[in-house]
Amino acid sequence: MAELAVIVVVLSAAISVAVTGFAAAWAEKHIGSAAVGAMVEKEELFGKGLVLTVIPETIVIFGLTVALVLLFVVLPQVL
Amino acid sequence: MLSNERMIKIALLGTKDLMKDTIDILHSLKIIHIIDFKEQNDTFQIGKPLGEVSKYSEILLSIRSILSSFDIRPENIKETYTKREFTRELEIDVLKTEKEIKSLNEKISKLNSVIIEIGKLKTLSDIEDIGLDKSFLKSFNNIITSKSDLENQKKIYNDKLELLIKEKSSHFLQYEDFLSSEIDKMEAPLRFTTSTNTFLVEGWISENKFNPLQKTIKNKFGDRVHLEKVRYSDQESIPVEFKHPSPVKPFELLLDLFEYPKSREIDPTFAIFITFPLFYGIMLGDIGYGLIIFLSSLLLKKKFKTEGWKMLLGILEYSSLYTIAFGLIDGEFFGFDIFHLLEIEEIFGIHMPIIDRIVDFMPVLILSISIGVLHILLGLILGFINIKKAHGIKEAILEKGSWIILIISFIVIVISSFFSQALIYLGGGLLVISIILLLLGEGFIGLIEIFGIMSNILSYVRLMAIGLSSVGIAIVINSIVMDIVIPKGGVFIPLGYIILIVGHVGNIMLGILASFLHALRLHYVEFFTKFYEGGGIKFKPFGTKY
């Protein structure tokens, strides 16, 4: 049973990073293209565009945190 | 330090014949931010430009096109312009130089096309054996050998052009400077209110410069130009002029990128000065990377002299010091565990490294969240002060006080779980108070916003996460090189060093950018939303070049 639990925990960690990474990339793709579009019209928007573009990176940071907690807090308890 | 230059509104009224002299004085003083007049009715109109603006503009345009096509920048020129008048000489000089450049360019491009054509002929030179006439082949060869003559000629023209540009560039920069300020002056009446015989200038000036200006005007014109303070309301868009000490100054750039503060709200530059480099340092935290950023920003400062670059490099320079400091705490040097490699166990009785953030990420995580709580608390307190100033204490307590108490209660509850159980009642009490205030202030929607503030606080986890990913990449590069590539020996050793350098350069670029953007984001999204209104305008005195 313990082995199965380990597999589940490790897989969960992998999924949480992979999926949130994909989600952040997908969101940034849309925001980034819109930001570039806005910059063409008005160049001063560079700063705001840059910041808006990195906003969804929060998603993957949460994913990474969840993965770290799974690997370093949950996993030792299962083992 | 938190307050900016106090501005007052003034009006300057005079007869039209004195308008030109007045403009000259205002232009040289560089202390008035002119409010553009907008035409509303027929009685008062905007003024007409003085002199032959169109002629000046045309010449300025020629000068600028020459300057930009030969990439002549003011920082390369040491002399300053002394002759400050428009002469026929200047005009002739510009037109003549323009013509010369044009003719030289034409000659060069013609020569170029001939050379290219001859180059094509060369491929035909192996047609000897198809039985053509000898004399024809000879003349054919003559053309091909003449190519080098043509190339020499082209070089002569190129040198001539270069010499001409070198000779004229300093003059042209001076002309450009002079003409653009002249045009600025000539077009100034477009921003004034005028009637048939008088003109009126409205503008902002910092309070302590009012008296000197009054004196100057009085000395020059006596009573014929009248200057007075005008009443204004707080709601008007008063321009903001910062007065920060020089270490804080670079951080104005971060407000410039976002929005300028309104004159009546707290200027957050000083708060950014404290927290921005701290966040940057926590995220990057590597002695080697910090040193490289520090040295390169010092070097680049010598090269880039524009205001924006200077500010950006100033921020990086200051942040890199924090990066080095946190690198010492984490014991990282280009991703290597430096204290372990040098076999240093402790310095001054302190175990080194203080935190190994790859193994002990929990303390860093807790530190990150604590910093987040404090940072947001600071933002809310600034918001409290802003609202108290604008709407009174009651509004401030309902709108920001409730959140402040909520966060304090959260802190108390967390502390109570470590120290004493009794504190939990205090925390609970504060929580109830804050929720009541929240319901009074913002209604039911306020309760939903609690989740918003929670995600704001959790967002500070990036302080740990960004750093961890940057260390991760550095460690991967190091272990690929040290454990896999170099042990193979032979050609793999130089290859290993190439991988090491390329990898770390890439990681430094990523680190600089990611740490900068995320530190910025924590300020713009998490911090500023708690108090910052923005939308103010920058103080741009008439006469400065922008």
PDB file of N, CA and C in Angstrom, chain B residues 115-202:
ATOM      1  N   ILE B 115      29.694  48.467 -59.440  1.00  0.00           N
ATOM      2  CA  ILE B 115      30.565  47.407 -58.920  1.00  0.00           C
ATOM      3  C   ILE B 115      29.837  46.074 -58.880  1.00  0.00           C
ATOM      4  N   ILE B 116      28.577  46.144 -58.505  1.00  0.00           N
ATOM      5  CA  ILE B 116      27.793  44.902 -58.441  1.00  0.00           C
ATOM      6  C   ILE B 116      27.628  44.306 -59.840  1.00  0.00           C
ATOM      7  N   GLU B 117      27.373  45.177 -60.820  1.00  0.00           N
ATOM      8  CA  GLU B 117      27.211  44.693 -62.192  1.00  0.00           C
ATOM      9  C   GLU B 117      28.485  44.009 -62.673  1.00  0.00           C
ATOM     10  N   ILE B 118      29.646  44.651 -62.386  1.00  0.00           N
ATOM     11  CA  ILE B 118      30.919  44.064 -62.817  1.00  0.00           C
ATOM     12  C   ILE B 118      31.140  42.720 -62.133  1.00  0.00           C
ATOM     13  N   GLY B 119      30.725  42.669 -60.873  1.00  0.00           N
ATOM     14  CA  GLY B 119      30.843  41.411 -60.143  1.00  0.00           C
ATOM     15  C   GLY B 119      30.115  40.282 -60.859  1.00  0.00           C
ATOM     16  N   LYS B 120      28.972  40.637 -61.470  1.00  0.00           N
ATOM     17  CA  LYS B 120      28.217  39.618 -62.207  1.00  0.00           C
ATOM     18  C   LYS B 120      28.971  39.201 -63.463  1.00  0.00           C
ATOM     19  N   LEU B 121      29.645  40.177 -64.114  1.00  0.00           N
ATOM     20  CA  LEU B 121      30.379  39.884 -65.343  1.00  0.00           C
ATOM     21  C   LEU B 121      31.473  38.853 -65.096  1.00  0.00           C
ATOM     22  N   LYS B 122      32.037  38.911 -63.906  1.00  0.00           N
ATOM     23  CA  LYS B 122      33.157  38.029 -63.616  1.00  0.00           C
ATOM     24  C   LYS B 122      32.805  36.566 -63.836  1.00  0.00           C
ATOM     25  N   THR B 123      31.571  36.238 -63.577  1.00  0.00           N
ATOM     26  CA  THR B 123      31.174  34.850 -63.758  1.00  0.00           C
ATOM     27  C   THR B 123      31.152  34.472 -65.246  1.00  0.00           C
ATOM     28  N   LEU B 124      31.129  35.479 -66.119  1.00  0.00           N
ATOM     29  CA  LEU B 124      31.132  35.199 -67.553  1.00  0.00           C
ATOM     30  C   LEU B 124      32.549  35.042 -68.110  1.00  0.00           C
ATOM     31  N   SER B 125      33.575  35.300 -67.261  1.00  0.00           N
ATOM     32  CA  SER B 125      34.932  35.380 -67.779  1.00  0.00           C
ATOM     33  C   SER B 125      35.469  34.040 -68.281  1.00  0.00           C
ATOM     34  N   ASP B 126      34.798  32.953 -67.945  1.00  0.00           N
ATOM     35  CA  ASP B 126      35.294  31.671 -68.440  1.00  0.00           C
ATOM     36  C   ASP B 126      34.617  31.269 -69.758  1.00  0.00           C
ATOM     37  N   ILE B 127      34.363  32.287 -70.580  1.00  0.00           N
ATOM     38  CA  ILE B 127      33.748  31.967 -71.873  1.00  0.00           C
ATOM     39  C   ILE B 127      34.768  31.994 -73.009  1.00  0.00           C
ATOM     40  N   GLU B 128      36.068  32.052 -72.605  1.00  0.00           N
ATOM     41  CA  GLU B 128      37.121  32.158 -73.623  1.00  0.00           C
ATOM     42  C   GLU B 128      37.016  31.070 -74.694  1.00  0.00           C
ATOM     43  N   ASP B 129      36.720  29.874 -74.242  1.00  0.00           N
ATOM     44  CA  ASP B 129      36.844  28.733 -75.158  1.00  0.00           C
ATOM     45  C   ASP B 129      35.645  28.562 -76.096  1.00  0.00           C
ATOM     46  N   ILE B 130      34.766  29.535 -76.167  1.00  0.00           N
ATOM     47  CA  ILE B 130      33.679  29.361 -77.134  1.00  0.00           C
ATOM     48  C   ILE B 130      33.958  30.118 -78.437  1.00  0.00           C
ATOM     49  N   GLY B 131      35.234  30.538 -78.592  1.00  0.00           N
ATOM     50  CA  GLY B 131      35.668  31.056 -79.883  1.00  0.00           C
ATOM     51  C   GLY B 131      35.249  32.475 -80.169  1.00  0.00           C
ATOM     52  N   LEU B 132      35.359  33.357 -79.152  1.00  0.00           N
ATOM     53  CA  LEU B 132      35.046  34.768 -79.378  1.00  0.00           C
ATOM     54  C   LEU B 132      36.286  35.521 -79.871  1.00  0.00           C
ATOM     55  N   ASP B 133      36.048  36.713 -80.377  1.00  0.00           N
ATOM     56  CA  ASP B 133      37.123  37.540 -80.913  1.00  0.00           C
ATOM     57  C   ASP B 133      38.094  37.928 -79.811  1.00  0.00           C
ATOM     58  N   LYS B 134      39.417  37.904 -80.080  1.00  0.00           N
ATOM     59  CA  LYS B 134      40.456  38.208 -79.092  1.00  0.00           C
ATOM     60  C   LYS B 134      40.292  39.609 -78.511  1.00  0.00           C
ATOM     61  N   SER B 135      40.076  40.605 -79.402  1.00  0.00           N
ATOM     62  CA  SER B 135      39.999  42.006 -78.942  1.00  0.00           C
ATOM     63  C   SER B 135      38.771  42.209 -78.043  1.00  0.00           C
ATOM     64  N   PHE B 136      37.737  41.499 -78.375  1.00  0.00           N
ATOM     65  CA  PHE B 136      36.534  41.589 -77.535  1.00  0.00           C
ATOM     66  C   PHE B 136      36.830  41.083 -76.125  1.00  0.00           C
ATOM     67  N   LEU B 137      37.538  39.953 -76.073  1.00  0.00           N
ATOM     68  CA  LEU B 137      37.884  39.393 -74.759  1.00  0.00           C
ATOM     69  C   LEU B 137      38.758  40.348 -73.970  1.00  0.00           C
ATOM     70  N   LYS B 138      39.658  41.053 -74.704  1.00  0.00           N
ATOM     71  CA  LYS B 138      40.577  41.958 -74.023  1.00  0.00           C
ATOM     72  C   LYS B 138      39.813  43.110 -73.356  1.00  0.00           C
ATOM     73  N   SER B 139      38.907  43.707 -74.114  1.00  0.00           N
ATOM     74  CA  SER B 139      38.145  44.832 -73.545  1.00  0.00           C
ATOM     75  C   SER B 139      37.257  44.339 -72.391  1.00  0.00           C
ATOM     76  N   PHE B 140      36.816  43.125 -72.547  1.00  0.00           N
ATOM     77  CA  PHE B 140      36.005  42.516 -71.496  1.00  0.00           C
ATOM     78  C   PHE B 140      36.814  42.416 -70.200  1.00  0.00           C
ATOM     79  N   ASN B 141      38.059  41.964 -70.367  1.00  0.00           N
ATOM     80  CA  ASN B 141      38.926  41.847 -69.195  1.00  0.00           C
ATOM     81  C   ASN B 141      39.266  43.202 -68.580  1.00  0.00           C
ATOM     82  N   ASN B 142      39.426  44.191 -69.474  1.00  0.00           N
ATOM     83  CA  ASN B 142      39.708  45.544 -68.976  1.00  0.00           C
ATOM     84  C   ASN B 142      38.627  46.020 -68.007  1.00  0.00           C
ATOM     85  N   ILE B 143      37.398  45.759 -68.413  1.00  0.00           N
ATOM     86  CA  ILE B 143      36.287  46.181 -67.540  1.00  0.00           C
ATOM     87  C   ILE B 143      36.402  45.512 -66.178  1.00  0.00           C
ATOM     88  N   ILE B 144      36.708  44.220 -66.206  1.00  0.00           N
ATOM     89  CA  ILE B 144      36.775  43.490 -64.936  1.00  0.00           C
ATOM     90  C   ILE B 144      37.900  44.010 -64.057  1.00  0.00           C
ATOM     91  N   THR B 145      39.050  44.314 -64.652  1.00  0.00           N
ATOM     92  CA  THR B 145      40.163  44.793 -63.829  1.00  0.00           C
ATOM     93  C   THR B 145      39.912  46.208 -63.321  1.00  0.00           C
ATOM     94  N   SER B 146      39.051  46.942 -64.003  1.00  0.00           N
ATOM     95  CA  SER B 146      38.783  48.318 -63.537  1.00  0.00           C
ATOM     96  C   SER B 146      37.978  48.335 -62.239  1.00  0.00           C
ATOM     97  N   LYS B 147      37.526  47.184 -61.825  1.00  0.00           N
ATOM     98  CA  LYS B 147      36.699  47.110 -60.622  1.00  0.00           C
ATOM     99  C   LYS B 147      37.432  47.666 -59.391  1.00  0.00           C
ATOM    100  N   SER B 148      38.718  47.344 -59.306  1.00  0.00           N
ATOM    101  CA  SER B 148      39.450  47.789 -58.114  1.00  0.00           C
ATOM    102  C   SER B 148      39.591  49.317 -58.107  1.00  0.00           C
ATOM    103  N   ASP B 149      39.736  49.913 -59.317  1.00  0.00           N
ATOM    104  CA  ASP B 149      39.775  51.383 -59.383  1.00  0.00           C
ATOM    105  C   ASP B 149      38.478  51.976 -58.836  1.00  0.00           C
ATOM    106  N   LEU B 150      37.405  51.368 -59.291  1.00  0.00           N
ATOM    107  CA  LEU B 150      36.101  51.870 -58.835  1.00  0.00           C
ATOM    108  C   LEU B 150      35.973  51.745 -57.327  1.00  0.00           C
ATOM    109  N   GLU B 151      36.462  50.635 -56.800  1.00  0.00           N
ATOM    110  CA  GLU B 151      36.361  50.445 -55.353  1.00  0.00           C
ATOM    111  C   GLU B 151      37.188  51.473 -54.608  1.00  0.00           C
ATOM    112  N   ASN B 152      38.357  51.794 -55.170  1.00  0.00           N
ATOM    113  CA  ASN B 152      39.177  52.847 -54.567  1.00  0.00           C
ATOM    114  C   ASN B 152      38.431  54.176 -54.545  1.00  0.00           C
ATOM    115  N   GLN B 153      37.817  54.471 -55.688  1.00  0.00           N
ATOM    116  CA  GLN B 153      37.064  55.727 -55.808  1.00  0.00           C
ATOM    117  C   GLN B 153      35.970  55.770 -54.742  1.00  0.00           C
ATOM    118  N   LYS B 154      35.310  54.644 -54.583  1.00  0.00           N
ATOM    119  CA  LYS B 154      34.219  54.569 -53.601  1.00  0.00           C
ATOM    120  C   LYS B 154      34.758  54.838 -52.188  1.00  0.00           C
ATOM    121  N   LYS B 155      35.940  54.290 -51.931  1.00  0.00           N
ATOM    122  CA  LYS B 155      36.530  54.469 -50.612  1.00  0.00           C
ATOM    123  C   LYS B 155      36.838  55.947 -50.366  1.00  0.00           C
ATOM    124  N   ILE B 156      37.322  56.611 -51.438  1.00  0.00           N
ATOM    125  CA  ILE B 156      37.634  58.038 -51.300  1.00  0.00           C
ATOM    126  C   ILE B 156      36.381  58.825 -50.928  1.00  0.00           C
ATOM    127  N   TYR B 157      35.305  58.525 -51.643  1.00  0.00           N
ATOM    128  CA  TYR B 157      34.045  59.226 -51.339  1.00  0.00           C
ATOM    129  C   TYR B 157      33.580  58.932 -49.919  1.00  0.00           C
ATOM    130  N   ASN B 158      33.705  57.671 -49.531  1.00  0.00           N
ATOM    131  CA  ASN B 158      33.285  57.298 -48.182  1.00  0.00           C
ATOM    132  C   ASN B 158      34.074  58.055 -47.125  1.00  0.00           C
ATOM    133  N   ASP B 159      35.398  58.150 -47.368  1.00  0.00           N
ATOM    134  CA  ASP B 159      36.235  58.878 -46.414  1.00  0.00           C
ATOM    135  C   ASP B 159      35.846  60.339 -46.349  1.00  0.00           C
ATOM    136  N   LYS B 160      35.557  60.870 -47.535  1.00  0.00           N
ATOM    137  CA  LYS B 160      35.157  62.277 -47.615  1.00  0.00           C
ATOM    138  C   LYS B 160      33.900  62.525 -46.773  1.00  0.00           C
ATOM    139  N   LEU B 161      32.940  61.604 -46.947  1.00  0.00           N
ATOM    140  CA  LEU B 161      31.670  61.710 -46.214  1.00  0.00           C
ATOM    141  C   LEU B 161      31.918  61.646 -44.710  1.00  0.00           C
ATOM    142  N   GLU B 162      32.754  60.708 -44.335  1.00  0.00           N
ATOM    143  CA  GLU B 162      33.027  60.524 -42.915  1.00  0.00           C
ATOM    144  C   GLU B 162      33.665  61.777 -42.312  1.00  0.00           C
ATOM    145  N   LEU B 163      34.602  62.336 -43.070  1.00  0.00           N
ATOM    146  CA  LEU B 163      35.302  63.538 -42.616  1.00  0.00           C
ATOM    147  C   LEU B 163      34.313  64.689 -42.430  1.00  0.00           C
ATOM    148  N   LEU B 164      33.435  64.806 -43.431  1.00  0.00           N
ATOM    149  CA  LEU B 164      32.440  65.876 -43.394  1.00  0.00           C
ATOM    150  C   LEU B 164      31.570  65.748 -42.144  1.00  0.00           C
ATOM    151  N   ILE B 165      31.110  64.522 -41.885  1.00  0.00           N
ATOM    152  CA  ILE B 165      30.243  64.300 -40.725  1.00  0.00           C
ATOM    153  C   ILE B 165      30.999  64.607 -39.431  1.00  0.00           C
ATOM    154  N   LYS B 166      32.234  64.161 -39.392  1.00  0.00           N
ATOM    155  CA  LYS B 166      33.032  64.366 -38.191  1.00  0.00           C
ATOM    156  C   LYS B 166      33.201  65.861 -37.909  1.00  0.00           C
ATOM    157  N   GLU B 167      33.407  66.575 -38.991  1.00  0.00           N
ATOM    158  CA  GLU B 167      33.656  68.011 -38.869  1.00  0.00           C
ATOM    159  C   GLU B 167      32.398  68.745 -38.420  1.00  0.00           C
ATOM    160  N   LYS B 168      31.241  68.274 -38.946  1.00  0.00           N
ATOM    161  CA  LYS B 168      30.011  69.038 -38.728  1.00  0.00           C
ATOM    162  C   LYS B 168      29.224  68.596 -37.503  1.00  0.00           C
ATOM    163  N   SER B 169      29.510  67.382 -36.990  1.00  0.00           N
ATOM    164  CA  SER B 169      28.579  66.815 -36.023  1.00  0.00           C
ATOM    165  C   SER B 169      28.407  67.694 -34.786  1.00  0.00           C
ATOM    166  N   SER B 170      29.507  68.251 -34.306  1.00  0.00           N
ATOM    167  CA  SER B 170      29.369  69.032 -33.080  1.00  0.00           C
ATOM    168  C   SER B 170      28.560  70.309 -33.344  1.00  0.00           C
ATOM    169  N   HIS B 171      28.817  70.930 -34.521  1.00  0.00           N
ATOM    170  CA  HIS B 171      28.008  72.089 -34.891  1.00  0.00           C
ATOM    171  C   HIS B 171      26.535  71.755 -34.965  1.00  0.00           C
ATOM    172  N   PHE B 172      26.280  70.637 -35.619  1.00  0.00           N
ATOM    173  CA  PHE B 172      24.885  70.295 -35.847  1.00  0.00           C
ATOM    174  C   PHE B 172      24.155  70.010 -34.548  1.00  0.00           C
ATOM    175  N   LEU B 173      24.842  69.386 -33.614  1.00  0.00           N
ATOM    176  CA  LEU B 173      24.204  69.146 -32.314  1.00  0.00           C
ATOM    177  C   LEU B 173      23.880  70.461 -31.629  1.00  0.00           C
ATOM    178  N   GLN B 174      24.772  71.391 -31.762  1.00  0.00           N
ATOM    179  CA  GLN B 174      24.530  72.697 -31.161  1.00  0.00           C
ATOM    180  C   GLN B 174      23.350  73.391 -31.825  1.00  0.00           C
ATOM    181  N   TYR B 175      23.315  73.303 -33.171  1.00  0.00           N
ATOM    182  CA  TYR B 175      22.180  73.902 -33.887  1.00  0.00           C
ATOM    183  C   TYR B 175      20.883  73.283 -33.427  1.00  0.00           C
ATOM    184  N   GLU B 176      20.924  71.950 -33.296  1.00  0.00           N
ATOM    185  CA  GLU B 176      19.693  71.249 -32.944  1.00  0.00           C
ATOM    186  C   GLU B 176      19.188  71.728 -31.594  1.00  0.00           C
ATOM    187  N   ASP B 177      20.112  71.788 -30.639  1.00  0.00           N
ATOM    188  CA  ASP B 177      19.764  72.231 -29.293  1.00  0.00           C
ATOM    189  C   ASP B 177      19.179  73.634 -29.333  1.00  0.00           C
ATOM    190  N   PHE B 178      19.844  74.509 -30.053  1.00  0.00           N
ATOM    191  CA  PHE B 178      19.433  75.900 -30.120  1.00  0.00           C
ATOM    192  C   PHE B 178      18.078  76.042 -30.802  1.00  0.00           C
ATOM    193  N   LEU B 179      17.939  75.389 -31.969  1.00  0.00           N
ATOM    194  CA  LEU B 179      16.703  75.542 -32.722  1.00  0.00           C
ATOM    195  C   LEU B 179      15.506  74.967 -31.992  1.00  0.00           C
ATOM    196  N   SER B 180      15.707  73.813 -31.332  1.00  0.00           N
ATOM    197  CA  SER B 180      14.533  73.223 -30.687  1.00  0.00           C
ATOM    198  C   SER B 180      14.065  74.089 -29.523  1.00  0.00           C
ATOM    199  N   SER B 181      15.002  74.699 -28.807  1.00  0.00           N
ATOM    200  CA  SER B 181      14.538  75.561 -27.720  1.00  0.00           C
ATOM    201  C   SER B 181      13.934  76.849 -28.290  1.00  0.00           C
ATOM    202  N   GLU B 182      14.477  77.285 -29.419  1.00  0.00           N
ATOM    203  CA  GLU B 182      13.932  78.492 -30.051  1.00  0.00           C
ATOM    204  C   GLU B 182      12.490  78.265 -30.508  1.00  0.00           C
ATOM    205  N   ILE B 183      12.283  77.088 -31.118  1.00  0.00           N
ATOM    206  CA  ILE B 183      10.932  76.768 -31.595  1.00  0.00           C
ATOM    207  C   ILE B 183       9.981  76.623 -30.415  1.00  0.00           C
ATOM    208  N   ASP B 184      10.502  76.029 -29.334  1.00  0.00           N
ATOM    209  CA  ASP B 184       9.720  75.913 -28.112  1.00  0.00           C
ATOM    210  C   ASP B 184       9.212  77.294 -27.673  1.00  0.00           C
ATOM    211  N   LYS B 185      10.111  78.256 -27.718  1.00  0.00           N
ATOM    212  CA  LYS B 185       9.738  79.621 -27.320  1.00  0.00           C
ATOM    213  C   LYS B 185       8.737  80.231 -28.286  1.00  0.00           C
ATOM    214  N   MET B 186       8.984  80.027 -29.581  1.00  0.00           N
ATOM    215  CA  MET B 186       8.112  80.647 -30.581  1.00  0.00           C
ATOM    216  C   MET B 186       6.705  80.086 -30.514  1.00  0.00           C
ATOM    217  N   GLU B 187       6.621  78.797 -30.138  1.00  0.00           N
ATOM    218  CA  GLU B 187       5.299  78.178 -30.112  1.00  0.00           C
ATOM    219  C   GLU B 187       4.599  78.343 -28.780  1.00  0.00           C
ATOM    220  N   ALA B 188       5.284  78.912 -27.807  1.00  0.00           N
ATOM    221  CA  ALA B 188       4.700  79.070 -26.471  1.00  0.00           C
ATOM    222  C   ALA B 188       3.365  79.813 -26.485  1.00  0.00           C
ATOM    223  N   PRO B 189       3.193  80.847 -27.305  1.00  0.00           N
ATOM    224  CA  PRO B 189       1.905  81.553 -27.275  1.00  0.00           C
ATOM    225  C   PRO B 189       0.718  80.652 -27.593  1.00  0.00           C
ATOM    226  N   LEU B 190       0.962  79.524 -28.247  1.00  0.00           N
ATOM    227  CA  LEU B 190      -0.135  78.589 -28.522  1.00  0.00           C
ATOM    228  C   LEU B 190      -0.727  78.049 -27.227  1.00  0.00           C
ATOM    229  N   ARG B 191       0.019  78.184 -26.134  1.00  0.00           N
ATOM    230  CA  ARG B 191      -0.479  77.672 -24.848  1.00  0.00           C
ATOM    231  C   ARG B 191      -1.026  78.785 -23.972  1.00  0.00           C
ATOM    232  N   PHE B 192      -0.977  80.012 -24.481  1.00  0.00           N
ATOM    233  CA  PHE B 192      -1.429  81.160 -23.684  1.00  0.00           C
ATOM    234  C   PHE B 192      -2.860  81.537 -24.029  1.00  0.00           C
ATOM    235  N   THR B 193      -3.452  82.320 -23.106  1.00  0.00           N
ATOM    236  CA  THR B 193      -4.729  82.940 -23.388  1.00  0.00           C
ATOM    237  C   THR B 193      -4.439  84.348 -23.886  1.00  0.00           C
ATOM    238  N   THR B 194      -5.017  84.716 -25.019  1.00  0.00           N
ATOM    239  CA  THR B 194      -4.767  86.085 -25.456  1.00  0.00           C
ATOM    240  C   THR B 194      -6.068  86.768 -25.838  1.00  0.00           C
ATOM    241  N   SER B 195      -6.091  88.075 -25.634  1.00  0.00           N
ATOM    242  CA  SER B 195      -7.155  88.889 -26.209  1.00  0.00           C
ATOM    243  C   SER B 195      -6.463  89.770 -27.247  1.00  0.00           C
ATOM    244  N   THR B 196      -7.133  90.818 -27.691  1.00  0.00           N
ATOM    245  CA  THR B 196      -6.534  91.613 -28.762  1.00  0.00           C
ATOM    246  C   THR B 196      -5.199  92.213 -28.330  1.00  0.00           C
ATOM    247  N   ASN B 197      -5.155  92.715 -27.083  1.00  0.00           N
ATOM    248  CA  ASN B 197      -3.939  93.425 -26.697  1.00  0.00           C
ATOM    249  C   ASN B 197      -3.182  92.843 -25.506  1.00  0.00           C
ATOM    250  N   THR B 198      -3.731  91.803 -24.893  1.00  0.00           N
ATOM    251  CA  THR B 198      -3.060  91.268 -23.706  1.00  0.00           C
ATOM    252  C   THR B 198      -2.849  89.767 -23.823  1.00  0.00           C
ATOM    253  N   PHE B 199      -1.987  89.259 -22.941  1.00  0.00           N
ATOM    254  CA  PHE B 199      -1.830  87.810 -22.870  1.00  0.00           C
ATOM    255  C   PHE B 199      -1.838  87.388 -21.407  1.00  0.00           C
ATOM    256  N   LEU B 200      -2.221  86.136 -21.196  1.00  0.00           N
ATOM    257  CA  LEU B 200      -2.299  85.592 -19.835  1.00  0.00           C
ATOM    258  C   LEU B 200      -1.698  84.188 -19.831  1.00  0.00           C
ATOM    259  N   VAL B 201      -0.770  83.965 -18.896  1.00  0.00           N
ATOM    260  CA  VAL B 201      -0.191  82.631 -18.744  1.00  0.00           C
ATOM    261  C   VAL B 201      -0.634  82.086 -17.409  1.00  0.00           C
ATOM    262  N   GLU B 202      -1.161  80.857 -17.419  1.00  0.00           N
ATOM    263  CA  GLU B 202      -1.464  80.200 -16.147  1.00  0.00           C
ATOM    264  C   GLU B 202      -0.508  79.040 -15.979  1.00  0.00           C
TER     265      GLU B 202
END
